[in-house]
Amino acid sequence: MKIAGKLLLILSVIISVLLLLNIATYLNYNNETYLFKMFNFDQEKNLPSIFSALILLTTSATLMYVSFQALSFQVSNVFWRSLSIIFLFLSFDELLRIHEKVGAFTASHIKGDGAFHYEWLIPYSVILLFLIFTYAKSIFALPTQVRNNMIISGILFVGGAVGFEMIGGMYIEKNALLTDGAVLNSTGVFLLYTIEETIEMLGVVYFIYTLFLCMETYKLRGLVKQEIPFFTTFRVTVDKIPTLLRKF
């Protein structure tokens, strides 16, 4: 099994374990326990949220790495590197809950309801539509396998992060779950955020798999399109060591 396949398997197993632990927090419900705080999908800065942030950061690093590789098809470096920056932001957003701060600011100007119960969805949806139109041409210029896999991963991620968040907001309003306690005790809300976080993580993992599969399939062996600055600096520094030693 190649690296792409191994990564997909390992990361999918981790998601499965986290999913089971999240279900355990509901079956043994007590939001004050260590189990709940550490493994529930709806809590902040616990193992599932840290894992999500790490795989988003891994995606960012992998995209940047791909931009320096010589591939058998032509796509602008800007495509890979700008996506890398977006995923870097998403990683910090996941860990620091930046979208919630954006939501609080948006709520002070626009009151959201229904699908936009969570006000952060308003500006993020506008940005999402802009990004879809901006990247559509480059995505459809990719080889069929890479393009299709990237679209699948995008549907999973956006479907979780945005789609199920909208459904969750509508469910909360429809069932008049107006307090944090009511939301936490709702089986429907638990199912919604569990599905949301699971497919969101699966989407990111499938994108990582797609990037590694892309390099395994389309990288021109022995060729590097452009040296990565850090490694270039490191190599030059190492090459100078014998000269420096001879001066002493």
Coordinates of C-alpha atoms in Angstrom, one line a residue:
M1 CA 0.0 0.0 0.0
K2 CA 1.4 3.4 -1.0
I3 CA 1.6 6.4 1.3
A4 CA -1.7 7.9 0.2
G5 CA -3.6 4.7 1.0
K6 CA -1.9 4.3 4.4
L7 CA -2.7 7.8 5.4
L8 CA -6.3 7.4 4.4
L9 CA -6.5 4.2 6.5
I10 CA -4.7 5.5 9.6
L11 CA -6.6 8.8 9.7
S12 CA -9.9 7.1 9.1
V13 CA -9.3 4.7 12.0
I14 CA -8.5 7.7 14.2
I15 CA -11.8 9.4 13.2
S16 CA -13.6 6.1 13.9
V17 CA -12.1 5.9 17.4
L18 CA -13.0 9.6 18.1
L19 CA -16.5 9.0 16.8
L20 CA -17.0 6.0 19.3
L21 CA -15.7 8.1 22.2
N22 CA -18.1 10.9 21.2
I23 CA -21.0 8.5 21.2
A24 CA -19.8 7.3 24.7
T25 CA -20.1 10.9 25.9
Y26 CA -23.8 10.8 25.0
L27 CA -24.6 7.3 26.3
N28 CA -23.0 8.3 29.6
Y29 CA -24.2 11.9 29.5
N30 CA -22.7 14.2 32.1
N31 CA -21.3 17.4 30.7
E32 CA -19.1 17.9 33.7
T33 CA -17.1 14.6 33.3
Y34 CA -13.6 14.4 31.9
L35 CA -14.9 12.0 29.2
F36 CA -17.5 14.6 27.9
K37 CA -15.1 17.6 28.0
M38 CA -12.3 15.7 26.3
F39 CA -14.1 13.7 23.6
N40 CA -17.5 15.3 22.8
F41 CA -17.6 16.7 19.3
D42 CA -19.4 19.9 20.3
Q43 CA -16.8 21.0 22.9
E44 CA -13.8 23.3 22.4
K45 CA -10.1 22.6 22.6
N46 CA -10.4 18.9 23.2
L47 CA -9.0 15.9 21.3
P48 CA -11.5 16.0 18.4
S49 CA -11.1 19.7 17.8
I50 CA -7.3 19.5 18.1
F51 CA -7.3 16.6 15.6
S52 CA -9.4 18.6 13.2
A53 CA -7.0 21.5 13.5
L54 CA -4.0 19.3 12.9
I55 CA -5.4 17.7 9.8
L56 CA -6.3 21.1 8.4
L57 CA -2.7 22.2 9.2
T58 CA -1.4 19.1 7.5
T59 CA -3.5 19.9 4.4
S60 CA -2.1 23.4 4.3
A61 CA 1.5 22.1 4.5
T62 CA 0.8 19.4 1.9
L63 CA -0.7 22.0 -0.5
M64 CA 2.4 24.2 -0.1
Y65 CA 4.7 21.1 -0.7
V66 CA 2.7 20.2 -3.9
S67 CA 3.3 23.7 -5.2
F68 CA 7.0 23.0 -5.4
Q69 CA 6.7 19.7 -7.2
A70 CA 7.1 19.1 -10.9
L71 CA 3.8 17.5 -12.0
S72 CA 2.8 16.1 -15.4
F73 CA 0.0 18.7 -15.7
Q74 CA 0.1 22.4 -15.5
V75 CA -1.7 24.4 -12.7
S76 CA -0.5 27.7 -11.4
N77 CA 1.5 27.8 -8.2
V78 CA -1.0 30.4 -7.0
F79 CA -3.7 27.8 -7.0
W80 CA -1.9 25.5 -4.6
R81 CA -0.4 28.2 -2.4
S82 CA -3.5 30.3 -2.0
L83 CA -5.4 27.1 -1.0
S84 CA -2.6 26.4 1.5
I85 CA -3.2 29.8 3.1
I86 CA -6.9 29.2 3.3
F87 CA -6.4 25.8 5.0
L88 CA -3.9 27.4 7.4
F89 CA -6.6 29.9 8.4
L90 CA -9.2 27.1 8.8
S91 CA -6.8 25.3 11.1
F92 CA -6.5 28.4 13.4
D93 CA -10.3 28.9 13.0
E94 CA -11.0 25.4 14.3
L95 CA -8.7 25.8 17.3
L96 CA -9.5 29.4 18.2
R97 CA -13.1 29.5 17.1
I98 CA -12.6 32.6 15.0
H99 CA -15.9 32.0 13.2
E100 CA -17.8 32.4 16.6
K101 CA -16.1 35.8 17.1
V102 CA -17.1 36.7 13.5
G103 CA -20.7 35.5 14.3
A104 CA -20.9 37.7 17.4
F105 CA -19.8 40.7 15.3
T106 CA -22.2 39.9 12.5
A107 CA -25.1 39.4 15.0
S108 CA -24.5 43.0 16.2
H109 CA -25.5 44.2 12.7
I110 CA -27.6 41.4 11.3
K111 CA -30.0 39.1 13.2
G112 CA -29.8 35.7 11.6
D113 CA -32.6 33.1 11.8
G114 CA -33.5 29.7 10.2
A115 CA -30.5 28.4 8.2
F116 CA -28.5 31.4 9.4
H117 CA -29.3 30.9 13.1
Y118 CA -25.5 30.9 13.6
E119 CA -24.7 34.4 12.2
W120 CA -21.1 33.5 11.2
L121 CA -22.6 31.5 8.3
I122 CA -23.7 34.8 6.6
P123 CA -20.2 36.2 5.9
Y124 CA -18.6 32.7 5.5
S125 CA -21.3 31.7 2.9
V126 CA -20.5 34.8 0.9
I127 CA -16.8 34.0 1.0
L128 CA -17.5 30.4 0.1
L129 CA -19.4 31.3 -3.0
F130 CA -16.6 33.7 -4.0
L131 CA -14.0 31.0 -3.6
I132 CA -16.1 28.5 -5.6
F133 CA -16.3 30.8 -8.6
T134 CA -12.6 31.8 -8.2
Y135 CA -11.2 28.3 -8.1
A136 CA -13.7 26.6 -10.4
K137 CA -11.6 27.1 -13.6
S138 CA -8.4 25.7 -12.0
I139 CA -10.2 22.7 -10.4
F140 CA -11.7 21.7 -13.7
A141 CA -8.3 22.0 -15.4
L142 CA -7.0 19.2 -13.0
P143 CA -6.7 15.5 -14.2
T144 CA -10.1 13.8 -13.9
Q145 CA -9.2 11.6 -10.9
V146 CA -7.7 14.6 -8.9
R147 CA -10.6 16.9 -9.9
N148 CA -13.3 14.4 -8.9
N149 CA -11.6 13.5 -5.6
M150 CA -11.2 17.1 -4.8
I151 CA -14.8 17.9 -5.5
I152 CA -15.9 14.9 -3.3
S153 CA -13.7 16.1 -0.4
G154 CA -15.1 19.6 -0.8
I155 CA -18.7 18.4 -0.7
L156 CA -18.0 16.4 2.4
F157 CA -16.2 19.3 4.2
V158 CA -18.6 22.1 3.2
G159 CA -21.6 19.8 3.7
G160 CA -20.5 19.3 7.3
A161 CA -19.1 22.7 8.1
V162 CA -21.9 24.7 6.5
G163 CA -24.7 22.4 5.4
F164 CA -25.3 20.6 8.7
E165 CA -24.6 23.7 10.7
M166 CA -27.5 25.3 8.8
I167 CA -29.7 22.3 9.4
G168 CA -28.7 22.3 13.1
G169 CA -29.7 26.0 13.4
M170 CA -33.1 25.4 11.8
Y171 CA -33.6 22.3 14.1
I172 CA -32.8 24.4 17.2
E173 CA -35.3 27.1 16.2
K174 CA -38.0 24.7 15.2
N175 CA -37.9 22.9 18.5
A176 CA -37.4 26.1 20.5
L177 CA -34.2 24.9 22.1
L178 CA -33.4 28.3 23.5
T179 CA -30.9 27.5 26.3
D180 CA -27.5 25.8 26.3
G181 CA -28.9 23.1 28.5
A182 CA -31.8 22.3 26.2
V183 CA -29.4 22.1 23.2
L184 CA -27.0 19.8 25.1
N185 CA -29.8 17.5 26.2
S186 CA -31.3 17.2 22.7
T187 CA -30.7 13.8 20.9
G188 CA -31.4 15.5 17.6
V189 CA -28.8 18.2 18.1
F190 CA -26.3 15.5 19.2
L191 CA -26.9 13.5 16.0
L192 CA -26.6 16.6 13.9
Y193 CA -23.3 17.8 15.3
T194 CA -21.9 14.3 15.3
I195 CA -22.7 13.9 11.6
E196 CA -21.4 17.4 10.9
E197 CA -18.0 16.9 12.6
T198 CA -17.6 13.4 11.2
I199 CA -18.1 14.2 7.6
E200 CA -16.1 17.4 8.0
M201 CA -13.1 15.4 9.2
L202 CA -13.6 12.8 6.5
G203 CA -13.6 15.5 3.9
V204 CA -10.3 16.9 5.1
V205 CA -8.7 13.4 5.3
Y206 CA -10.0 12.6 1.8
F207 CA -8.4 15.8 0.5
I208 CA -5.1 14.9 2.1
Y209 CA -5.4 11.5 0.5
T210 CA -6.1 13.2 -2.9
L211 CA -3.0 15.4 -2.6
F212 CA -0.7 12.5 -1.9
L213 CA -2.3 10.4 -4.6
C214 CA -1.8 13.3 -7.0
M215 CA 1.9 13.4 -6.2
E216 CA 2.3 9.6 -6.4
T217 CA 0.5 9.5 -9.8
Y218 CA 1.6 12.8 -11.5
K219 CA 4.9 13.8 -10.0
L220 CA 7.7 13.7 -12.6
R221 CA 10.4 11.6 -10.9
G222 CA 13.7 13.2 -10.2
L223 CA 12.4 16.7 -11.0
V224 CA 11.6 19.6 -8.7
K225 CA 9.8 22.6 -10.1
Q226 CA 11.2 24.9 -7.5
E227 CA 13.3 24.3 -4.4
I228 CA 11.6 24.9 -1.1
P229 CA 13.2 28.0 0.4
F230 CA 13.9 26.5 3.9
F231 CA 15.5 23.4 2.5
T232 CA 17.6 25.4 0.0
T233 CA 18.9 27.7 2.8
F234 CA 19.6 24.6 4.9
R235 CA 21.5 22.8 2.1
V236 CA 23.6 25.9 1.3
T237 CA 24.5 26.4 5.0
V238 CA 25.5 22.7 5.3
D239 CA 27.6 23.0 2.1
K240 CA 29.5 25.9 3.6
I241 CA 30.5 24.0 6.8
P242 CA 33.7 22.3 5.4
T243 CA 34.9 25.8 4.1
L244 CA 34.3 27.4 7.5
L245 CA 36.1 24.6 9.3
R246 CA 39.2 24.9 7.2
K247 CA 39.5 28.6 8.3
F248 CA 40.1 27.5 11.9

